[in-house]
Coordinates of C-alpha atoms in Angstrom, one line a residue:
Chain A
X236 CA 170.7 7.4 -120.1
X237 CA 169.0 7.1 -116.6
X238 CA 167.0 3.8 -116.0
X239 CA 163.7 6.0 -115.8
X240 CA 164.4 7.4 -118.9
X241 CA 164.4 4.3 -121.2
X242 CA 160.7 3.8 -119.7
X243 CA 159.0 6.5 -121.0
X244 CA 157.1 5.6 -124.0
X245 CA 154.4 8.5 -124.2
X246 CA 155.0 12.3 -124.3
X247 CA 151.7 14.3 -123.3
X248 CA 152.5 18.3 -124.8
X249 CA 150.9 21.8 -123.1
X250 CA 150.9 24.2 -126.4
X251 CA 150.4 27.8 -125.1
X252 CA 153.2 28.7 -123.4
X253 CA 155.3 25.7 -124.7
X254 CA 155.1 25.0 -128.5
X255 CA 153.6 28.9 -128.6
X256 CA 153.1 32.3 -127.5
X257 CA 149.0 33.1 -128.1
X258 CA 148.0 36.8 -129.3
X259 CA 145.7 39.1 -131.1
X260 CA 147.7 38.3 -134.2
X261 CA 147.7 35.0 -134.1
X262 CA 150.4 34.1 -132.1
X263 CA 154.2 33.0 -132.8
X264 CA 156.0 29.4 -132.1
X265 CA 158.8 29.5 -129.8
X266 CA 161.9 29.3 -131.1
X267 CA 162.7 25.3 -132.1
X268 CA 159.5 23.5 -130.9
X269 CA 158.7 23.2 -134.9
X270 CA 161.6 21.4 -134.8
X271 CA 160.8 19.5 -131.9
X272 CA 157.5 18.1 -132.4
X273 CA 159.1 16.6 -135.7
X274 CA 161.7 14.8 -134.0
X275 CA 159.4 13.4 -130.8
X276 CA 157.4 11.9 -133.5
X277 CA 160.3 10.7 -135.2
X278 CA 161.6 9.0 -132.6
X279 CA 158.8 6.6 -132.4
X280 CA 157.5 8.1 -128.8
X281 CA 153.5 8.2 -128.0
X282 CA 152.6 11.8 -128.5
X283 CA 149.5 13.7 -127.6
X284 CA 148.8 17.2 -127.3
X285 CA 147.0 17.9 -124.0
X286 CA 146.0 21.8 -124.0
X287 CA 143.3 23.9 -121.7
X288 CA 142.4 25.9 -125.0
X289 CA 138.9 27.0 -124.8
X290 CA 139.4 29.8 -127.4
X291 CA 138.7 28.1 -130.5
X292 CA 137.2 25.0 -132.0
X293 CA 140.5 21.9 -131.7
X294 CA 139.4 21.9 -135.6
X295 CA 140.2 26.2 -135.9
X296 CA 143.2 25.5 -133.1
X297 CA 144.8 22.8 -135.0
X298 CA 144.5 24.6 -138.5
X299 CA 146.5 27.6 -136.6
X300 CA 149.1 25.5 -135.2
X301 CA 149.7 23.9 -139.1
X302 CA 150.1 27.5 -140.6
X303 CA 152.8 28.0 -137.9
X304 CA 154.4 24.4 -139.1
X305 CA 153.4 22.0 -136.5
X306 CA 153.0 18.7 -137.3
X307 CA 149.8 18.1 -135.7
X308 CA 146.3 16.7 -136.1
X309 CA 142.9 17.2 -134.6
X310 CA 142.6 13.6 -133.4
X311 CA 145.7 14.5 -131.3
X312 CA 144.4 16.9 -129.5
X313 CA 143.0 16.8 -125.8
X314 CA 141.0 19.8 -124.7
X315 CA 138.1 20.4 -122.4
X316 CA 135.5 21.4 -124.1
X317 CA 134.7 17.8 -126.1
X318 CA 135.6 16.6 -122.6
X319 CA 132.5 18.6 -121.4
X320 CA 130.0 17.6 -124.0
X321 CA 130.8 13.9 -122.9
X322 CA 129.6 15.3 -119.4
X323 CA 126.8 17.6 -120.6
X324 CA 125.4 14.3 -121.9
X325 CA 125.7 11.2 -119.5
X326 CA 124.5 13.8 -116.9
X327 CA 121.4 15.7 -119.1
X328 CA 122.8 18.8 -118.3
X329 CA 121.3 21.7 -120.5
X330 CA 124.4 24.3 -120.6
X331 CA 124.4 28.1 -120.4
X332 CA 127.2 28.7 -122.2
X333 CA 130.0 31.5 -121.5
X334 CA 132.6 30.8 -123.7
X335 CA 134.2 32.7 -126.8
X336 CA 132.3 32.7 -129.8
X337 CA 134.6 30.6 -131.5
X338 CA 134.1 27.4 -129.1
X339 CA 129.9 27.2 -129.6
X340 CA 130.6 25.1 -132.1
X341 CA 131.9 22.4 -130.0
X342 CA 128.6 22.0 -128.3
X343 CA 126.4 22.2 -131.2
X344 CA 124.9 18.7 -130.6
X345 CA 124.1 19.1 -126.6
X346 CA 120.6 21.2 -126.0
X347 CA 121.2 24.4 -124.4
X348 CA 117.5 25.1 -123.8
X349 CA 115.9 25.8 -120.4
X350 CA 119.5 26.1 -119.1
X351 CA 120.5 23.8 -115.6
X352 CA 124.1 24.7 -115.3
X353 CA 126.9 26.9 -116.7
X354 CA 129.9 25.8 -118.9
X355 CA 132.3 28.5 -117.8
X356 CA 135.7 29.1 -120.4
X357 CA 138.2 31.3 -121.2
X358 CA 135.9 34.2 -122.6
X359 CA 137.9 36.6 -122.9
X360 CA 136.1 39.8 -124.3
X361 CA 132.9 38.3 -123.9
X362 CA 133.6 38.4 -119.8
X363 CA 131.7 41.3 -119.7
X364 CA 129.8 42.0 -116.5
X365 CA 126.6 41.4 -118.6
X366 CA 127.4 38.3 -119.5
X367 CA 128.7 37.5 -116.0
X368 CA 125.7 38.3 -114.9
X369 CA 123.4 36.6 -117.1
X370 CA 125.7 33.5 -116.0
X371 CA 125.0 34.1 -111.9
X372 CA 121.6 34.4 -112.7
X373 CA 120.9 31.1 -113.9
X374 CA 123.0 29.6 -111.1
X375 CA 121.3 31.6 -108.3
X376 CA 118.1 30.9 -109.4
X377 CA 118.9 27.0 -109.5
X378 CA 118.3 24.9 -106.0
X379 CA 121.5 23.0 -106.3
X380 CA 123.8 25.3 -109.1
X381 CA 126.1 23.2 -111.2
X382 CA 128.9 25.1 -112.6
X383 CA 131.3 23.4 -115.2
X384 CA 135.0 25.4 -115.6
X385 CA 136.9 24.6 -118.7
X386 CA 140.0 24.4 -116.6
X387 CA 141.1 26.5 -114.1
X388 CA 144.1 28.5 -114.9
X389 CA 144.5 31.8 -113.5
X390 CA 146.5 33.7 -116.3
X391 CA 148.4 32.9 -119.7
X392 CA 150.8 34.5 -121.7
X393 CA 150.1 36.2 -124.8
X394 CA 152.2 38.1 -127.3
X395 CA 151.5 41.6 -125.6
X396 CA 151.3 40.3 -122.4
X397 CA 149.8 38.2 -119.3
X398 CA 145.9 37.5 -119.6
X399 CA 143.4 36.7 -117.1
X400 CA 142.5 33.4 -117.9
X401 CA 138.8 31.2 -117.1
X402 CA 140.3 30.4 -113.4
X403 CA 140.0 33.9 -112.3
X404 CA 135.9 34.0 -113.4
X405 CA 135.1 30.9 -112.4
X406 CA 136.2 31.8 -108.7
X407 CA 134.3 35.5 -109.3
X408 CA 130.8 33.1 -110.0
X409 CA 132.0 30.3 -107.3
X410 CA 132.2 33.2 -104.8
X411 CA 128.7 35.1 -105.5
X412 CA 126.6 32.0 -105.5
X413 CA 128.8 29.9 -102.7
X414 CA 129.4 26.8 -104.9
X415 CA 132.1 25.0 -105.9
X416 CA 133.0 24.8 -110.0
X417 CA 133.8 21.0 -111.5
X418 CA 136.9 21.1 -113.0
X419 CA 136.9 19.7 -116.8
X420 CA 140.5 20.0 -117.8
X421 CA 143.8 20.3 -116.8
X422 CA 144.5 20.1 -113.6
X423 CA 141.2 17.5 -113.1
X424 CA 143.1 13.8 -113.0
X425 CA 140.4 12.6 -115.0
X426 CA 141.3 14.8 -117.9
X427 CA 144.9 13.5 -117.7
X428 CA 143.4 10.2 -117.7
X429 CA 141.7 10.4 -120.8
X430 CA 144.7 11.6 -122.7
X431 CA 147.1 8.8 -121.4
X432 CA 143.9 6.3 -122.7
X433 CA 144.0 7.7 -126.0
X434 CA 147.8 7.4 -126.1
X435 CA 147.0 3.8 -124.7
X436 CA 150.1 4.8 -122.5
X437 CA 149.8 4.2 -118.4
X438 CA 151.4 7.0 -116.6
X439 CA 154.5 6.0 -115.2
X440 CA 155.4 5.7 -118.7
X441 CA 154.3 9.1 -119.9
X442 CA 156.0 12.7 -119.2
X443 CA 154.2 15.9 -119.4
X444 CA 155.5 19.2 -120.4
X445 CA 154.4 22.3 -119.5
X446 CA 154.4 25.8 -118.6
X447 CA 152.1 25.9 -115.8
X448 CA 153.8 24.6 -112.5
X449 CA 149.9 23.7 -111.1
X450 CA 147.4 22.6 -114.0
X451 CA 150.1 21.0 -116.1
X452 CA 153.3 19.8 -113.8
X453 CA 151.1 19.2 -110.6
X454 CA 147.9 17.4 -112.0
X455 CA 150.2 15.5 -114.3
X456 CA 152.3 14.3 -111.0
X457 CA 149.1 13.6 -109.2
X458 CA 148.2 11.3 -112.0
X459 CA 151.3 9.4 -111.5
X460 CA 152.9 10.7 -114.7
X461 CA 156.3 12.6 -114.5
X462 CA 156.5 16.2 -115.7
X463 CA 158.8 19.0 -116.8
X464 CA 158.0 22.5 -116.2
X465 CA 159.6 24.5 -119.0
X466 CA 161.0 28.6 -118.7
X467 CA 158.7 29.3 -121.6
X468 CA 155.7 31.2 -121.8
X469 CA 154.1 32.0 -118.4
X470 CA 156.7 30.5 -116.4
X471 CA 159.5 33.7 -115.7
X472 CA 156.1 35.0 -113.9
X473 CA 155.7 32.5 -111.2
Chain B
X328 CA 129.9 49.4 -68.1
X329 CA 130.3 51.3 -64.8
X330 CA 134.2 50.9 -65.2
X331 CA 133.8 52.3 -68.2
X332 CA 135.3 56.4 -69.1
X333 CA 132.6 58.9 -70.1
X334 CA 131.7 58.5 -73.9
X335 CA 133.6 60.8 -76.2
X336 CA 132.2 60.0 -79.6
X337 CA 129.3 58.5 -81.0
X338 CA 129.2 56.9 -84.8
X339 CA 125.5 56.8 -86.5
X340 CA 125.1 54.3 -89.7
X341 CA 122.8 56.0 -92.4
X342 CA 120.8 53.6 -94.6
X343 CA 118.2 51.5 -91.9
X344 CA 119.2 53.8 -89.0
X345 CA 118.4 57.3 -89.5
X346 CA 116.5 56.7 -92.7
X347 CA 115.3 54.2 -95.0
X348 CA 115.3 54.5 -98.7
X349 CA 113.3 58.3 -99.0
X350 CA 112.0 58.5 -95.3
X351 CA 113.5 59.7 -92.3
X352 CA 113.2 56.9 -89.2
X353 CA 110.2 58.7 -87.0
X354 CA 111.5 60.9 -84.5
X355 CA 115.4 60.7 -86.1
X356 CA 116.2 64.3 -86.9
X357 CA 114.8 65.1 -83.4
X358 CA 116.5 62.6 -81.5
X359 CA 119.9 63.8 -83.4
X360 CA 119.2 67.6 -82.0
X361 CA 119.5 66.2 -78.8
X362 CA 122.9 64.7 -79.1
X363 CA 124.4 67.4 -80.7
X364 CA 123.4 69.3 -77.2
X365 CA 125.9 66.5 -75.3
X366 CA 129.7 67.0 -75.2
X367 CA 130.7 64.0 -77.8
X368 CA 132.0 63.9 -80.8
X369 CA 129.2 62.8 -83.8
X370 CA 130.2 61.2 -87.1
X371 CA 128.1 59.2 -89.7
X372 CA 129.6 56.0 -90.7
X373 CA 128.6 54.0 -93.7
X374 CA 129.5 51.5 -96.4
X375 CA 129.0 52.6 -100.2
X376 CA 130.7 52.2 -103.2
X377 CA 128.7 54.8 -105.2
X378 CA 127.8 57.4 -103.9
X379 CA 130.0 59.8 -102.8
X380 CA 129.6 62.4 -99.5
X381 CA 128.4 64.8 -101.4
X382 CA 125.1 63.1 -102.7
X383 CA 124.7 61.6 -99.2
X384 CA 124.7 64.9 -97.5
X385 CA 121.8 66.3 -99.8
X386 CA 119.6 63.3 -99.2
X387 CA 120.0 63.6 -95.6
X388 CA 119.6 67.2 -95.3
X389 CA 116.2 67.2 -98.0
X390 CA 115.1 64.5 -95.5
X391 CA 115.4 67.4 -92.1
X392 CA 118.7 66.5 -90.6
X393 CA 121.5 68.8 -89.4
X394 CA 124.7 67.3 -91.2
X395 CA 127.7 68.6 -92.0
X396 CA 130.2 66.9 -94.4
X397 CA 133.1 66.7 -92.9
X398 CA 131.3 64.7 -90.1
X399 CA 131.1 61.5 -93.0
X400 CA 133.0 59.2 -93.0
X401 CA 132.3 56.5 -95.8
X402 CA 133.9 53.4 -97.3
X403 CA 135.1 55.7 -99.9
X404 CA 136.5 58.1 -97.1
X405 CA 138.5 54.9 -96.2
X406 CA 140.0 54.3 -99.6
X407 CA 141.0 57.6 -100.3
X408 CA 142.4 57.9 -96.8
X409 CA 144.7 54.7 -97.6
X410 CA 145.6 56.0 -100.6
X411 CA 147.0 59.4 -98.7
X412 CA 148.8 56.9 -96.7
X413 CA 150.3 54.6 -98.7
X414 CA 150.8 57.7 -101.0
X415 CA 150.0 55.5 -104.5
X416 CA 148.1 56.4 -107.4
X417 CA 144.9 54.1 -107.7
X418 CA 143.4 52.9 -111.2
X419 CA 140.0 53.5 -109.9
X420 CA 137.3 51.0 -110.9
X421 CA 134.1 52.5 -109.1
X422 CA 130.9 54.1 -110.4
X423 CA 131.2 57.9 -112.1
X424 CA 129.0 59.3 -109.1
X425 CA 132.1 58.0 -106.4
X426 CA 134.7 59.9 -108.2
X427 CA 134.0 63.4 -106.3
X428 CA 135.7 61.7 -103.2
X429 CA 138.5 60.8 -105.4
X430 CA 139.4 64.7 -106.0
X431 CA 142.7 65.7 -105.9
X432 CA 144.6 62.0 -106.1
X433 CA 147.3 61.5 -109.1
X434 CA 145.7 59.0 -111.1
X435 CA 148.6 59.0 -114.1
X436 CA 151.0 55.4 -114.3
X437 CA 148.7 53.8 -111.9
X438 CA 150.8 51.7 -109.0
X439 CA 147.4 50.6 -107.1
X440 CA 144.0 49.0 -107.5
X441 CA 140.9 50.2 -106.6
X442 CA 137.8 48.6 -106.8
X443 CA 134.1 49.3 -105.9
X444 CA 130.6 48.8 -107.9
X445 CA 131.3 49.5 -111.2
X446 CA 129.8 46.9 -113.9
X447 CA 130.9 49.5 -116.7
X448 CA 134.4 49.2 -116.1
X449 CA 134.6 45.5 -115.3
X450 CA 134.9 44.4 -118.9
X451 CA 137.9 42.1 -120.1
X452 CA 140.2 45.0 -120.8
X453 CA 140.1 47.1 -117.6
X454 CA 140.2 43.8 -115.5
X455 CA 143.3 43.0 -117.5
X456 CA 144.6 46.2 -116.7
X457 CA 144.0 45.8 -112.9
X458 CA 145.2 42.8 -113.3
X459 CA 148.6 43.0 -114.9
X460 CA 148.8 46.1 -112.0
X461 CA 148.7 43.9 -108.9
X462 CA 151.1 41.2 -110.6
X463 CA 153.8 44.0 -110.5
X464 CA 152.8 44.6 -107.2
X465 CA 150.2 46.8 -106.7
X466 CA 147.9 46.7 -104.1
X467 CA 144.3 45.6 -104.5
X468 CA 142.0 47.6 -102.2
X469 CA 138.4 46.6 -101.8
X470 CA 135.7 48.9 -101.0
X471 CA 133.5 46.1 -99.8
X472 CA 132.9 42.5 -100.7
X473 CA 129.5 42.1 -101.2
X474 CA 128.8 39.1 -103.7
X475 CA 125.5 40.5 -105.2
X476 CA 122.9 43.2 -104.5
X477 CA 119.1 43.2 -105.4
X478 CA 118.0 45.3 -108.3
X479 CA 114.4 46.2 -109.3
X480 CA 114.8 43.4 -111.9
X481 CA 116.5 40.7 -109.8
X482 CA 119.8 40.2 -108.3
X483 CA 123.3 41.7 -110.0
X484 CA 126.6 40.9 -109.2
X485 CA 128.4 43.3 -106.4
X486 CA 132.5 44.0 -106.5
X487 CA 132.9 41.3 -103.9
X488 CA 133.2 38.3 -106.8
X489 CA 135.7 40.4 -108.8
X490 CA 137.6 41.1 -106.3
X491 CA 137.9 37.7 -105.2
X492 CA 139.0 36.5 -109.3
X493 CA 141.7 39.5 -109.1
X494 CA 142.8 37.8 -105.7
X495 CA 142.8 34.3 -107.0
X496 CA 144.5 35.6 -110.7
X497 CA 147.3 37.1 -108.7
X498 CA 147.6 35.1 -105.4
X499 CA 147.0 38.0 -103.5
X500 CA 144.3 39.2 -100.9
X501 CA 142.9 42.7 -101.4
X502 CA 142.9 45.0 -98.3
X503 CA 138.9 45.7 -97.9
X504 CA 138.1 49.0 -96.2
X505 CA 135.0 48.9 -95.5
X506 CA 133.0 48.1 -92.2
X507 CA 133.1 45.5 -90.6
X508 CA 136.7 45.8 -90.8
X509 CA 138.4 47.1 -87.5
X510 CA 140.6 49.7 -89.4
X511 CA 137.1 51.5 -90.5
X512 CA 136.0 51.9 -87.2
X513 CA 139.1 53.1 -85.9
X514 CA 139.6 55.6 -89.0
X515 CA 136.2 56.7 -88.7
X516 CA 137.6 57.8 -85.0
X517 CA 140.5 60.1 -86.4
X518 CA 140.3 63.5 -85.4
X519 CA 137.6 63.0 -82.6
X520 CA 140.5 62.5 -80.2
X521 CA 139.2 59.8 -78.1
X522 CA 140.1 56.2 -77.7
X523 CA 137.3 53.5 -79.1
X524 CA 136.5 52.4 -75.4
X525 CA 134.8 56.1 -75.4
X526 CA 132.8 55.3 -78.6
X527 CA 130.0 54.0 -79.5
X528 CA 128.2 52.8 -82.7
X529 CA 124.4 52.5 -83.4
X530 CA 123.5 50.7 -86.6
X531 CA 120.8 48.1 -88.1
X532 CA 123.6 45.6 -89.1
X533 CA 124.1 43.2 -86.7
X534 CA 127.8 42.1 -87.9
X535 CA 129.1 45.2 -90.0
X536 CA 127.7 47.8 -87.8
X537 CA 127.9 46.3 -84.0
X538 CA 130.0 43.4 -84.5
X539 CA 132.8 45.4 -86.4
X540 CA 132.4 48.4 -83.7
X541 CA 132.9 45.9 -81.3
X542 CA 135.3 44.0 -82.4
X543 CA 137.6 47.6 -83.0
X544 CA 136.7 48.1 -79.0
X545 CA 133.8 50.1 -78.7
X546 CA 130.6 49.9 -77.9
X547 CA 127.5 48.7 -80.2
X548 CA 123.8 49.5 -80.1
X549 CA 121.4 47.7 -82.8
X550 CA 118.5 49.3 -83.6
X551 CA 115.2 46.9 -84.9
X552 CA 115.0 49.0 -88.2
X553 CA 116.0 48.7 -91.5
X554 CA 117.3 45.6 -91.7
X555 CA 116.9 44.2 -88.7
X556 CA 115.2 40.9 -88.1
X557 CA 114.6 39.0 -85.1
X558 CA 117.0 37.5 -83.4
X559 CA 119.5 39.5 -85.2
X560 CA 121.0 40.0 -82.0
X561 CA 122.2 36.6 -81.3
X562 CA 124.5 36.9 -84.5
X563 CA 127.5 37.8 -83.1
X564 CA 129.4 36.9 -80.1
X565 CA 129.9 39.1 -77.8
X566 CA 125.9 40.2 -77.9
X567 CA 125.6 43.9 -78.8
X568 CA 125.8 45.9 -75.7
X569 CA 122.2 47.3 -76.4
X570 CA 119.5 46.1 -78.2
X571 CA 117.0 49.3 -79.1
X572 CA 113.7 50.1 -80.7
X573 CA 114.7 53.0 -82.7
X574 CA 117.4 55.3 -83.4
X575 CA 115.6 58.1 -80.5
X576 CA 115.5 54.9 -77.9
X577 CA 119.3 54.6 -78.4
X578 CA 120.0 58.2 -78.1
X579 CA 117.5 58.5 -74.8
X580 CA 119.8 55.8 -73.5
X581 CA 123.4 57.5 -74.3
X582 CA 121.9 60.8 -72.5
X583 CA 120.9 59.1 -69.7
X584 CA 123.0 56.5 -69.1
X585 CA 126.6 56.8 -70.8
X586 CA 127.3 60.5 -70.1

């Protein structure tokens, strides 16, 4: 085994696109990453699961990924929405909120009334142009806008095919109103950060694995970490 | 100028120049009798995502003036014209009242993306569907990209933001045929037989009318109407060639001057 190798100690895990393909139904695991999950954690390795997943609650999320077999909790999960509450709150932001229904949840403790930015995440059927709009409103009506992307990813993989993903709206609002969306999530260092912290891991000593050459391979790299890109999910598209 | 060959064509905007809104620009439908009586070519140029030659022609004709409708040439013109040419079948994404200037064009198995003003059709699915169409290659065309428009109640996103996530989504920049782009000038020129040196442009935009004129190698007169505000002028480098009043003024000045 290579000298670098021995040093790892931590393992940092994309989901969509590496331990799953995502879809109306539900979704299905890709073949053997059951497996695998099992034996990182059996071989006494740091694991966390770092994901962009705006779609659902982590608690909804985690509950899917157990029916499919993973051995998995919600307290080792990173995502970008709890990321942004921790934001939302040091900075007394008051969020407009276009997200999917099933993430509102994640912000029920931060006050969303008299709205002085825009959390932006991956919508999907509720990035309607109504909604869009609403969203541009409050910016363009604001002196300064503050606009808050749950990541930035431009498309994902899901059962019946390749989805636009929050990336793609965030640059549609960053465009109309001339600003510039902060990044909460993957690729954003700090996110990276944060996840290495809970593993109580530094990052030469961590790998991430992912699908997405940018958000998960480069942001991890930039971090310091070392990364594998997988030929899963999004990746033959690339 | 003197060096200049004798004018061929002249290209008119619509919307600030000739009219605004429901009223003809004082003088306008008078001024264009005159130019019809001089040997050049006359075609009216303008940048719309809705509404198609047809509509356009009966506003302008309600409001007095002599148009016919093979003499406009619009942003739609542009897109359907690059259509023709690249001979693809578009998945169109514009406003129901555009799609008369779509007549005729295969729309089955789309292998081509167009996109104008249409909030209806920019939901989740049909931006998916664009989408997933560009990723396998087919190309985005823009009819403009204007990032937002004023509506009675307040401002509402234009096409220009969702054409810019569909660029970003598939790492890709759309082909936008609208003015100010050189192309539209120089399309807007087919058929008149004359090279843009022996054209002109008069418009109220300071950048999409006279700049992009201009900049295609004609000549450009701003009007102070419609749009206009002062020092309007100064926007673009090269200064127009002519600065004017009115829509008449410009027209006194091609009769007397450029012919």
């Amino acid at each position: 085994m290579a000298a670098w190798a021995r040093a790892v100690r931590g393992l940092l895990l994309d989901i969509s696109g590496v331990l799953y393909d995502s879809g109306g139904d539900g979704g299905v695991p890709i073949a053997g990453s059951v497996e695998a999950v099992r034996r990182i954690k059996a071989s006494g390795l740091k694991l966390r699961f770092c994901t962009n997943e705006t779609q659902a609650t982590r608690e909804k999320f985690v509950k899917k990924l157990q029916g499919m077999g993973f051995d998995i909790s919600v307290a080792e999960v990173t995502a970008p929405a709890p990321a942004a509450c921790r934001i939302l709150k040091e900075r007394s932001l008051r969020p407009h909120l276009l997200v999917h229904n099933d993430l509102v949840p994640e912000f029920a403790e931060i006050d969303k009334t008299n709205p002085n930015c825009v959390v932006i995440g991956d919508a999907a059927e509720n990035f309607t142009y109504a909604n869009l709009n609403e969203a541009f409103r409050v910016l363009i009506g604001m002196e300064k806008p503050v606009l808050i992307s749950l990541g930035r990813g431009r498309y994902y993989k899901e059962t019946d095919g390749l989805k636009l993903d929050v990336g793609a709206y965030m640059k549609a609002l960053e465009y109309a109103c001339d600003v510039q969306a902060e990044v909460v999530g993957k690729p954003a260092k700090m996110f990276f950060e944060s996840a290495l912290a809970e593993m109580g891991v530094p990052p030469q000593q961590a790998i991430m694995i992912g699908d997405d050459i940018v958000n998960d391979v480069g942001g991890a790299q930039r971090c310091g970490m070392r990364a594998l890109q997988v030929r899963t999910g999004k990746y033959s598209h690339e | 100028m003197a060096a200049r060959r004798a004018l061929k064509a002249v290209l008119v905007d619509l919307s600030g120049t000739l009219h605004i809104e429901d009223s003809a620009v004082p003088g306008a439908q008078e001024a264009l009798k005159r130019l019809r009586s001089a040997p050049v070519t006359i075609r009216f140029v303008t940048n719309t995502t809705k509404e198609c030659k047809r509509d356009l022609l009966e506003r302008l004709t309600k409001l007095g003036f002599d148009i016919a409708e093979n003499e406009i040439f619009t942003s739609l013109t542009a897109a359907r014209n690059l259509l023709e040419q690249k001979q693809v079948r578009p998945l169109l994404l514009v406003d129901d009242k555009a799609l008369p200037d779509f007549t005729g064009i295969a729309t089955d198995d789309p292998n081509a993306v167009v996109v104008g003003l249409a909030p209806e059709r920019f939901h989740y699915e049909m931006m998916n569907r664009a989408f997933q169409l560009i990723l396998d290659g087919a190309p985005l065309i823009a009819i403009h990209k204007a990032r937002y428009f004023k509506k009675k109640d307040g401002l509402a996103l234009g096409p220009g933001p969702f054409v810019t996530g569909l660029e970003y989504a598939t790492d890709t920049k759309a082909i936008v045929v609208g003015k100010p782009e050189k192309t539209f000038f120089l399309e807007a020129l087919r058929g008149a037989g004359c090279a843009p040196e022996e054209a002109i442009m008069i418009g109220d935009d300071c950048r999409d009318d006279v700049g992009g004129a201009q900049n295609a190698g004609m000549r450009g007169i701003l009007v102070r109407t419609g749009k206009y505000r002062p020092a309007d002028e100064d926007k673009i480098n090269p200064a127009p060639y002519l600065t004017c009043e009115n829509f008449p003024e410009a027209v006194e000045h091609i009769l007397e001057r450029l012919l």
